[in-house]
XYZ file of C-alpha atoms in Angstrom:
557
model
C 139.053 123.838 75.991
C 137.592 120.493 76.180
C 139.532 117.596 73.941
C 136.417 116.909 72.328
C 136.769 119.675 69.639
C 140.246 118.527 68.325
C 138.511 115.070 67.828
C 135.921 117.074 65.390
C 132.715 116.435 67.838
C 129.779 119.511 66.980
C 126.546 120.362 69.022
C 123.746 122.074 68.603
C 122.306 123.663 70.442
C 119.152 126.476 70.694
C 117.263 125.965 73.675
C 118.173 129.872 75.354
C 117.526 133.426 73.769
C 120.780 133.868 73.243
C 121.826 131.566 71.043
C 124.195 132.310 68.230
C 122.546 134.032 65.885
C 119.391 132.986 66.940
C 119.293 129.576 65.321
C 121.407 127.613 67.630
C 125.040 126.985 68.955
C 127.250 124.654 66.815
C 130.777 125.074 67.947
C 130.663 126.988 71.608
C 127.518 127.176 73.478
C 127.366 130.753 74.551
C 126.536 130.245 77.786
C 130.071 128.810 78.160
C 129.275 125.129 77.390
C 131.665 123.057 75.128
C 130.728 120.485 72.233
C 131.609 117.625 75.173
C 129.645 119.183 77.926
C 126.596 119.614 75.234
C 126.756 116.262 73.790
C 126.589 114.574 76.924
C 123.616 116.803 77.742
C 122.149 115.336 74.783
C 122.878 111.869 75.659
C 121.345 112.203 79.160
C 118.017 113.727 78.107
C 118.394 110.821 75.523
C 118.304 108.004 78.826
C 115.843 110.114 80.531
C 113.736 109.308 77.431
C 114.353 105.705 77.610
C 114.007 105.277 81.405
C 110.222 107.025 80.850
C 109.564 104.392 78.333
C 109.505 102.159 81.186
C 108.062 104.428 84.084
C 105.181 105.095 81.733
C 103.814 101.509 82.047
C 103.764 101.387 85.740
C 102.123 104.524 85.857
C 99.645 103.014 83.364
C 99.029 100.532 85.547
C 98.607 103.000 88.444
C 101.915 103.129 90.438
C 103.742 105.928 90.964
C 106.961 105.692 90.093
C 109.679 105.486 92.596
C 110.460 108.689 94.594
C 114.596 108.183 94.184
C 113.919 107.783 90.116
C 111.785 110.688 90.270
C 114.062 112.564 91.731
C 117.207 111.514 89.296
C 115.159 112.498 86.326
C 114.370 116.202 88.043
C 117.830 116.328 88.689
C 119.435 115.568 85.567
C 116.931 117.948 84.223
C 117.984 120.867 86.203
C 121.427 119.678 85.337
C 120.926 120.301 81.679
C 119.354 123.548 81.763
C 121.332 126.718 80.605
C 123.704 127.975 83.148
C 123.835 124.922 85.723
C 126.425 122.344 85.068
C 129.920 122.540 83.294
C 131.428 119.512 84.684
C 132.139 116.451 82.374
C 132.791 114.068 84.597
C 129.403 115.198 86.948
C 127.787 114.037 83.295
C 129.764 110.725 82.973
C 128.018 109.771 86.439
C 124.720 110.894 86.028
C 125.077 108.863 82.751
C 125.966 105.800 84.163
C 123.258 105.753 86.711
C 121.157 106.411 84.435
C 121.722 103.160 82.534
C 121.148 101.407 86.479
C 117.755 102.884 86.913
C 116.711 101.756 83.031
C 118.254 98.267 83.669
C 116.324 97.740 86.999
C 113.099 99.798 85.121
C 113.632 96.696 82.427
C 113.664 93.548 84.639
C 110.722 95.370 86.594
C 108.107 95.909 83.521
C 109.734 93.730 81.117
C 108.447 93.614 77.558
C 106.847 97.060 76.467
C 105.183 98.020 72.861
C 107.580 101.414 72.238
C 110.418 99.839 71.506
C 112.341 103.350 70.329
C 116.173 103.431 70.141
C 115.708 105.771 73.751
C 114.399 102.618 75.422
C 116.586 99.545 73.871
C 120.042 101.514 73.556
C 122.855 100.559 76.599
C 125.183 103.072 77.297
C 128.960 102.110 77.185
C 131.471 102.474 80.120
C 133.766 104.846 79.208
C 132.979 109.019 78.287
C 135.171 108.286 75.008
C 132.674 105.873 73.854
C 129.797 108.252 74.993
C 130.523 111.051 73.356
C 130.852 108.825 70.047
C 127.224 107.615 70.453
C 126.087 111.188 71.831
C 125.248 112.143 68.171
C 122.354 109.957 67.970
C 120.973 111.801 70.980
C 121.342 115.004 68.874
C 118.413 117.704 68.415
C 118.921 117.250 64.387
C 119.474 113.640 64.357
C 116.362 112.640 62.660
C 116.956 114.800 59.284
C 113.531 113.971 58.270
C 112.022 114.841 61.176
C 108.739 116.654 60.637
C 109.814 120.731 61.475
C 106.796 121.267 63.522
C 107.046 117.589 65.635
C 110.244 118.312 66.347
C 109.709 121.817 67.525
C 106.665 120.753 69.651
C 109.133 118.073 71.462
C 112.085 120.174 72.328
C 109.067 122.948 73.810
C 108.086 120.179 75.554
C 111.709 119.064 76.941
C 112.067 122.684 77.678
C 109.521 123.292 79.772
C 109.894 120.200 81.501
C 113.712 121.807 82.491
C 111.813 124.708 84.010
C 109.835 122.645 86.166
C 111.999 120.850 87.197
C 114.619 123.724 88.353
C 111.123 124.908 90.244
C 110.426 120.725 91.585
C 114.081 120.526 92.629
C 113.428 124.004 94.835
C 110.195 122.428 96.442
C 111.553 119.082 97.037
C 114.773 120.355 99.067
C 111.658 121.951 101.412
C 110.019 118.416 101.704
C 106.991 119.045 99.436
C 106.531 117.564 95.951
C 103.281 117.297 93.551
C 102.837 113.327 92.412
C 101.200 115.058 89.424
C 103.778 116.413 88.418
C 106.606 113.326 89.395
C 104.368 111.442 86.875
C 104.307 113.814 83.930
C 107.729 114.213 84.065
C 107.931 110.442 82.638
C 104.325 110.783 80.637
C 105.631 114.041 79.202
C 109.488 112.787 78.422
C 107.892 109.523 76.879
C 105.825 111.485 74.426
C 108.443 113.120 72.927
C 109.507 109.635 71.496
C 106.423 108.414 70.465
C 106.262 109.083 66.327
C 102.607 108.243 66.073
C 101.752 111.647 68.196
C 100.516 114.152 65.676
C 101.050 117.600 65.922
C 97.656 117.905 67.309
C 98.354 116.198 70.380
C 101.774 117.446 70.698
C 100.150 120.545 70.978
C 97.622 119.834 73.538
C 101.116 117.769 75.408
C 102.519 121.467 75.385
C 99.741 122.923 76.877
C 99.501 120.238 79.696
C 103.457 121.100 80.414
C 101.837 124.501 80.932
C 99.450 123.431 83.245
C 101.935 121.455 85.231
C 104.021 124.060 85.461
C 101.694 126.286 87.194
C 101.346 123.394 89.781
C 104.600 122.702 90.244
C 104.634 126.911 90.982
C 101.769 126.352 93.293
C 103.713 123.755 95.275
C 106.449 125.642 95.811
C 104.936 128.974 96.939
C 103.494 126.557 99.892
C 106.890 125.057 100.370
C 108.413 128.725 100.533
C 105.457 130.295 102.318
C 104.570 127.961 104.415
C 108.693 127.154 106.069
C 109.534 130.653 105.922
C 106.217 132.855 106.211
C 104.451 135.145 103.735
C 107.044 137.712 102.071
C 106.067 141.446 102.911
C 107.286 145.140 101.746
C 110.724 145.075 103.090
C 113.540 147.985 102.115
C 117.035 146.504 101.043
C 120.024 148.226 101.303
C 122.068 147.568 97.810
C 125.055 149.254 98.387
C 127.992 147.048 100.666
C 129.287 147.301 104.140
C 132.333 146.672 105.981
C 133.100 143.687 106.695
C 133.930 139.736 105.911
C 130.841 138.437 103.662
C 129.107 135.978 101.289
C 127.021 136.426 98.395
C 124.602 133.795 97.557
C 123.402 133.910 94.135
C 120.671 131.430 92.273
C 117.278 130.604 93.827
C 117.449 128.437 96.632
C 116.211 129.905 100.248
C 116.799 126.762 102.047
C 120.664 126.656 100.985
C 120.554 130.475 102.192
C 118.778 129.546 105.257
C 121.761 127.044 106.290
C 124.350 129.427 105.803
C 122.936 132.191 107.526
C 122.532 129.765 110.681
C 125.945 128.807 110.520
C 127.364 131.964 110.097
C 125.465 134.110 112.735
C 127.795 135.396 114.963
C 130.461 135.381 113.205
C 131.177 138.923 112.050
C 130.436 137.728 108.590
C 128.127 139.906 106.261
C 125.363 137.657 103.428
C 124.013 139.360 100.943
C 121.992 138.268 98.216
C 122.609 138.305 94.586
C 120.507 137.521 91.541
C 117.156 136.102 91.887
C 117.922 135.446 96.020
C 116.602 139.139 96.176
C 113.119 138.455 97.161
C 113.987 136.814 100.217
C 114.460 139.653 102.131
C 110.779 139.757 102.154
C 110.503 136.220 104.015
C 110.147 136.717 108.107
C 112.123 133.274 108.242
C 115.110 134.837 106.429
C 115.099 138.433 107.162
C 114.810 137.762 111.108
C 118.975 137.007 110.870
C 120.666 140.299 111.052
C 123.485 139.288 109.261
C 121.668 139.092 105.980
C 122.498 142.754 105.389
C 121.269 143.288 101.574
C 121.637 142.989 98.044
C 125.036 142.957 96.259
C 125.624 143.908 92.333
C 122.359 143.552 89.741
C 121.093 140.547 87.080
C 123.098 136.942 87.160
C 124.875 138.043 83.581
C 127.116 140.941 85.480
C 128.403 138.688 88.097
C 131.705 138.108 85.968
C 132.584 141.756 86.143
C 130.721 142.374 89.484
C 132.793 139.142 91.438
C 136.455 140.291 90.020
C 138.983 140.112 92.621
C 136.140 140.606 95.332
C 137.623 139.972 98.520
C 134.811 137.289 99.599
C 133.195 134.274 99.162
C 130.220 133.460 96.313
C 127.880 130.640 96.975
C 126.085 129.447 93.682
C 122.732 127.340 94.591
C 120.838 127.274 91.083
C 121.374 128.039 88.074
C 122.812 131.344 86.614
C 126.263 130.077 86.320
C 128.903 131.750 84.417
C 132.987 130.786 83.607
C 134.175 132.098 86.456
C 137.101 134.265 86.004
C 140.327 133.596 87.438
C 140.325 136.277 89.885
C 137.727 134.635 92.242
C 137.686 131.348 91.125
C 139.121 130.337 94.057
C 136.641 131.864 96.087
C 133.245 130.757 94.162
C 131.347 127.312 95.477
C 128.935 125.426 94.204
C 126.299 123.497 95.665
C 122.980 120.951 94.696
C 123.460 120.396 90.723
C 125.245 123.086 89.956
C 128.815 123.290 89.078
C 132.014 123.761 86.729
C 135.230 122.156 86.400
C 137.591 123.162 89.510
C 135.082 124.801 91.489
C 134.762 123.864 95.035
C 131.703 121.767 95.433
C 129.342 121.791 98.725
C 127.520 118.045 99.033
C 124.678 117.346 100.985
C 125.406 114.744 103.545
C 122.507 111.911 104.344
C 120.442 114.126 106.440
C 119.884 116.767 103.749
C 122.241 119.485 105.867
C 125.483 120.709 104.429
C 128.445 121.844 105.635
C 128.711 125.487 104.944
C 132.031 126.136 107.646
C 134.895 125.847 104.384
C 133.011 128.929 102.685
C 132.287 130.767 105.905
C 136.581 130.164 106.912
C 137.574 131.791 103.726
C 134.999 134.963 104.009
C 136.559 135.207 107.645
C 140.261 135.092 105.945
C 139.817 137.145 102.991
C 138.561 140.076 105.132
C 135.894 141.333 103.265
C 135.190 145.471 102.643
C 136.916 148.226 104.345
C 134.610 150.541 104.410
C 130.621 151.138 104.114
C 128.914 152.661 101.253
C 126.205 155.250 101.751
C 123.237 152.783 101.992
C 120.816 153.141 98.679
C 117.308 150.695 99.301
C 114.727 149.306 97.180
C 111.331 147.595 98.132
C 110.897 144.204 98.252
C 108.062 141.577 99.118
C 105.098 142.310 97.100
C 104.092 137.853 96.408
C 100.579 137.543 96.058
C 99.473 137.524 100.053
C 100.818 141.058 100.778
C 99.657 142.642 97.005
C 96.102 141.343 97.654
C 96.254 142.545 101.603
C 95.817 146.202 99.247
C 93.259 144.810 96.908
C 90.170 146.818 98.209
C 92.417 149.654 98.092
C 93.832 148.725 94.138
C 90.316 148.032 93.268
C 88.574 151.581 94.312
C 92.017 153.447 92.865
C 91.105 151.534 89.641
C 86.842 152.563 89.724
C 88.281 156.187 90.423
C 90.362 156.533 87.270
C 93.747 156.801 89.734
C 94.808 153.765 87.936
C 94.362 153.266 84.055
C 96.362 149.914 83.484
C 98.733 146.800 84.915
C 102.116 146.158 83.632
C 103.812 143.132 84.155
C 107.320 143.468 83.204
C 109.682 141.391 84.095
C 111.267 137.697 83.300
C 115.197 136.440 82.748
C 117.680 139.166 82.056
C 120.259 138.501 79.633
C 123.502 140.165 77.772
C 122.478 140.739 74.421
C 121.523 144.212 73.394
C 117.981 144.644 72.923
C 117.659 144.653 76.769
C 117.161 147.647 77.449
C 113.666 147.710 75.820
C 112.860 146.731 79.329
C 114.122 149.687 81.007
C 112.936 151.801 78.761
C 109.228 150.633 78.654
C 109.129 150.876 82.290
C 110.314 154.598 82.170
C 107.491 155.157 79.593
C 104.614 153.838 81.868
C 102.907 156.454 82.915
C 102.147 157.931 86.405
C 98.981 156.793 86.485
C 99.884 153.109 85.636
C 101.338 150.424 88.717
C 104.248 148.324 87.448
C 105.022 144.655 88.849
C 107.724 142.928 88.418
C 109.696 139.693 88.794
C 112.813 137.502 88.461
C 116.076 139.292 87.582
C 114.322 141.501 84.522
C 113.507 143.556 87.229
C 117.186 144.757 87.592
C 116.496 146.352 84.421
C 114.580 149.259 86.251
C 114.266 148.535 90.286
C 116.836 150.426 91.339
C 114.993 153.453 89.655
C 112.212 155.658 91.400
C 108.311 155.085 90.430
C 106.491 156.946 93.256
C 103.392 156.076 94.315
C 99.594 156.342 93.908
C 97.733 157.291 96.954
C 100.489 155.140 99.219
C 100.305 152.425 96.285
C 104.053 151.905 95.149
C 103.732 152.129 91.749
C 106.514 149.118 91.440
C 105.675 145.985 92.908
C 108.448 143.545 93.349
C 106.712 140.174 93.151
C 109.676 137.550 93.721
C 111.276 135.270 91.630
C 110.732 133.614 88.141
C 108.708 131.083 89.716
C 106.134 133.792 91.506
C 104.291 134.168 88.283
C 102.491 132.058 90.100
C 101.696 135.031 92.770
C 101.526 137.308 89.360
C 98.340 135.059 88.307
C 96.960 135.105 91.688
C 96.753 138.812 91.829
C 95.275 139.073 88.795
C 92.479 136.366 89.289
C 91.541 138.177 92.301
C 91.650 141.517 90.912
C 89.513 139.666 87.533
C 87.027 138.435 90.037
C 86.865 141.964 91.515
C 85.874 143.359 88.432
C 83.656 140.443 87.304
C 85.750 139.668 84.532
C 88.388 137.346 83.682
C 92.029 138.464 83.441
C 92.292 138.704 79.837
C 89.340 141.689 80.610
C 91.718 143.278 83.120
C 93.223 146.558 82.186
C 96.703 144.489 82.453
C 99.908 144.040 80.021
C 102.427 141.388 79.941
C 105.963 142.689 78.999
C 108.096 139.228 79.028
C 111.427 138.770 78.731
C 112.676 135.114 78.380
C 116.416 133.716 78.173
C 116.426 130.166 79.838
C 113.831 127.330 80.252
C 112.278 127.998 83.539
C 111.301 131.084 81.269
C 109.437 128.957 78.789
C 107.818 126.737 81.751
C 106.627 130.182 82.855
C 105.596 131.055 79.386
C 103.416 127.933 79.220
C 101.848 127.839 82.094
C 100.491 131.317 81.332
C 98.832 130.111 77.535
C 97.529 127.136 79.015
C 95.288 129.388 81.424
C 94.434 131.088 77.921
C 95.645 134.387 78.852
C 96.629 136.538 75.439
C 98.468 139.029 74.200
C 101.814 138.476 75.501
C 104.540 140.556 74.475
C 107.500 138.240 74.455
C 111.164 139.657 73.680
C 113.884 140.615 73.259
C 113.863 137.848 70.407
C 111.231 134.753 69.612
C 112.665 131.484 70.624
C 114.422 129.535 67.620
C 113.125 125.748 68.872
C 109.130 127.792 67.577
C 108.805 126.160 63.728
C 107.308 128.708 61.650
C 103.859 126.960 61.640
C 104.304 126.163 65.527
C 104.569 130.163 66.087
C 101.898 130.972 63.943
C 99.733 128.717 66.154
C 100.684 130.402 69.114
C 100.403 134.102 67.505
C 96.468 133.182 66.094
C 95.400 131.236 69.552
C 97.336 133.348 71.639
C 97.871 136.463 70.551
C 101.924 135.624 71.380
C 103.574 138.760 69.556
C 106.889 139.934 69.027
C 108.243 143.476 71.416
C 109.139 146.040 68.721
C 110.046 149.232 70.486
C 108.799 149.770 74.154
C 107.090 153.830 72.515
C 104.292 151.852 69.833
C 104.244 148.588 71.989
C 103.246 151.113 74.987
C 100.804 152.545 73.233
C 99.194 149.672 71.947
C 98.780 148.459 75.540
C 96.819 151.523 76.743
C 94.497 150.971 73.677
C 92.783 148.325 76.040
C 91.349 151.077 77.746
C 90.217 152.886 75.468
């Protein structure tokens, strides 16, 4: 346990589902983070807030800011969302460069009218010192904070953690959106501004929205456009003999290097988490080696990685304490990490050195034997869904298909879960089912059928591939001459982290309503903030997947 807690240091914190009991974190984060780890958090969003005091001029005066600033604030965004970094002293360094970039931002634009406590405070040497100025970088700082400002900002900050988990992705590909460089400072400098009213808070959240869904955009090119279109591709889910790796997160470039490394090797990769959809890429399935799918959704990997005898490679978030038993066995690589876990760098060149990882795996042997093989189907982004749309479209005119449910989003521990599963069991025969991100383990291991050689499950991808979830149903809108709230379509969303309420946001701010949003509202909403949302948006509550069901078919009635 870290020191900080003798010394009497608290945190709060509330920006994931799971909070403790559902109004924020004040002694243990549950995710695993400790008062120090969360108060330095604080303190770094705190400098990213003061460094955008400073970018905003120059982008006011029509410069973009500099590419290796951008790219520190997207970082230590990523680093601070739930389930990436546990490392103190990763924190300490960040912070300490981050008091470089706002000097140099300072001598640069000089003399600037928001002169907030983010912009003028200097950040002392040691993390001693730190973490006794981190409470002024607090969430509850401002005790007379107005409830609904406050809960408009941290929506804000949130979403602007989702984007940039999805603008780190893009960037490691080479492709980046300016648009969306610049809002991160626009967007970060708002939330300091007190003369912003709610009003334009709100309309500040909405824009998040919209730059989330280009930030989405820009990396389905990145991942399409290096690695190919994903198509329907089986995946065996059960193990093999062998030596292997499992590499969890998001990342398909970081998965890309170590299956180039490791080809002929005798060494097994399979996938874990969210890395399932890239089975469907013809840039990553064309290596034999990657062989399938290991274990189910990011919060089993504790009691799924016990005393494995192989290697885990952890690229993105999704995190957990690792256990003992295969601690020594777990890396880390781009921001994530936790205290004593072997770290992978990236060396000048962007490559990475991949052949520690790939030794052990050799060493430790892997499986003895081979399980019966067990597949699922994989691959259904936007390209291949819409190669079937003439097909979807006549199979909806004939009454084949009464209704669209998206159900899918971050899986989580807490009980409530299985709301998920059981909704999808409900769906009836005549209804298609897509999915995405690690919800999907939830249900995708179970057997839907088809419709006329329509699977009625369509595995879309990853968080992110909402994107590909609103492309299929613009197209399908247009097809019908309607627009997608006119669609007979359902969205069954499960949230836990902030990439979640990126995703969330970038769906209101194309006005589409009647989302069902579970397994619990998030506690950063304000009472008046969520009744916004529920009377623009029709944002509701699940209750229980039988009524909620029901409800949904209504629309066709």
């Amino acid at each position: 346990m870290s020191n900080n807690m003798d010394l009497g240091y608290e945190m709060f914190c509330y920006q994931c589902e799971q909070t403790a009991n559902g109004k924020g974190c004040t002694r243990l984060g549950v995710c695993g983070k400790t008062p120090e780890i969360a108060n330095l958090q604080d303190l770094l969003i705190f400098q990213l807030k003061g460094i955008s005091c400073y970018g905003k001029v120059l982008i006011e005066k029509g410069q973009h800011i500099d590419k290796d600033i951008v790219r520190f604030v997207e970082n230590c965004l990523f680093t601070t969302l739930t389930n990436v970094n546990f490392d103190a002293d990763v924190h300490v360094s960040l912070l300490r460069e981050s008091q470089q970039i706002k000097e140099k931002l300072r001598e640069v634009v000089g003399e600037i009218k928001n002169h907030t406590l983010h912009a003028t405070y200097n950040l002392p040497e040691t993390k001693s010192e730190m973490l006794k100025d981190a409470p002024l970088a607090g969430i509850m700082y401002e005790k007379s904070l107005d409830p609904d400002i406050r809960s408009l900002r941290q929506t804000i900050v949130y979403g602007l953690k989702g984007i940039s988990a999805y603008g780190h992705q893009a960037r490691e590909l080479g492709y980046f959106s300016d648009q969306v460089d610049d809002f991160y400072i626009t967007a970060l400098e708002a939330t300091t501004d007190d003369s912003l009213t709610v009003e334009e808070l709100i309309r500040m959240t909405m824009r998040t929205g919209e730059n989330a869904l280009e930030v989405m955009k820009k990396l389905d090119e990145a991942n399409t456009e290096t690695y190919g279109n994903p198509s329907p591709h089986k995946v065996d889910v059960h193990i093999k003999k062998g030596p292997f790796i499992i590499v969890s997160g998001h990342d398909l470039k970081d998965l890309e290097m170590l299956l180039e490394q490791s080809k002929g090797k005798g060494i097994n990769v399979y996938t874990h988490g969210e890395m399932l959809p890239c089975h469907g890429y013809d840039g990553l399935k064309k290596y034999p080696h990657l062989i399938g799918n290991f274990g189910g959704a990011w919060q089993d990997q504790q009691k799924q990685f016990d005393n494995i005898p192989g290697c885990i490679l952890m690229t993105t978030n999704c995190l957990m304490r690792p256990r003992d038993s295969y601690k020594d066995r777990i890396y880390s690589t781009n921001v994530v990490g936790w205290e004593g876990v072997k770290h992978i760098g990236k060396k000048e060149n962007g490559d990475k050195d991949f052949s520690e990882i790939i030794q052990q795996a050799i060493e430790l042997g892997g499986f003895k034997e081979d399980v019966e093989p067990h597949e699922i189907l994989v691959g259904f982004g936007h390209h291949a869904t819409l190669s079937y749309a003439d097909k979807i479209v006549e199979a909806v005119k004939s009454g084949k298909v009464r209704h669209f449910f998206l159900i899918g989003g971050c899986d989580g521990a807490r009980p409530g879960r299985n709301y998920y599963t059981e909704f999808a069991e409900k769906v009836p025969k005549d209804c298609i089912i897509m999915t995405l991100a690690c919800g999907k383990y939830r249900f995708n291991k179970l057997e839907f059928g088809d419709i006329d050689g329509l699977p009625r499950l369509l595995d879309i991808g990853q968080c992110n591939d909402v994107y590909s979830a609103i492309c299929i149903a613009v197209a399908l809108a247009d097809a019908f001459d309607t627009d997608v709230n006119g669609l007979p379509l359902s969205l069954i969303v499960s949230w836990y982290e902030q990439k979640a309420v990126a995703d969330l946001l970038a769906l209101l701010s194309l006005g589409i309503k009647n989302i069902y949003l579970g397994p619990t509202l998030p506690a950063f909403l304000s009472p008046n903030v969520l009744q916004y949302l529920s009377e623009t948006f029709g944002l509701r509550p699940i209750s229980n997947a039988e009524d909620d069901l029901k409800t949904c078919l209504k629309q066709n009635v």
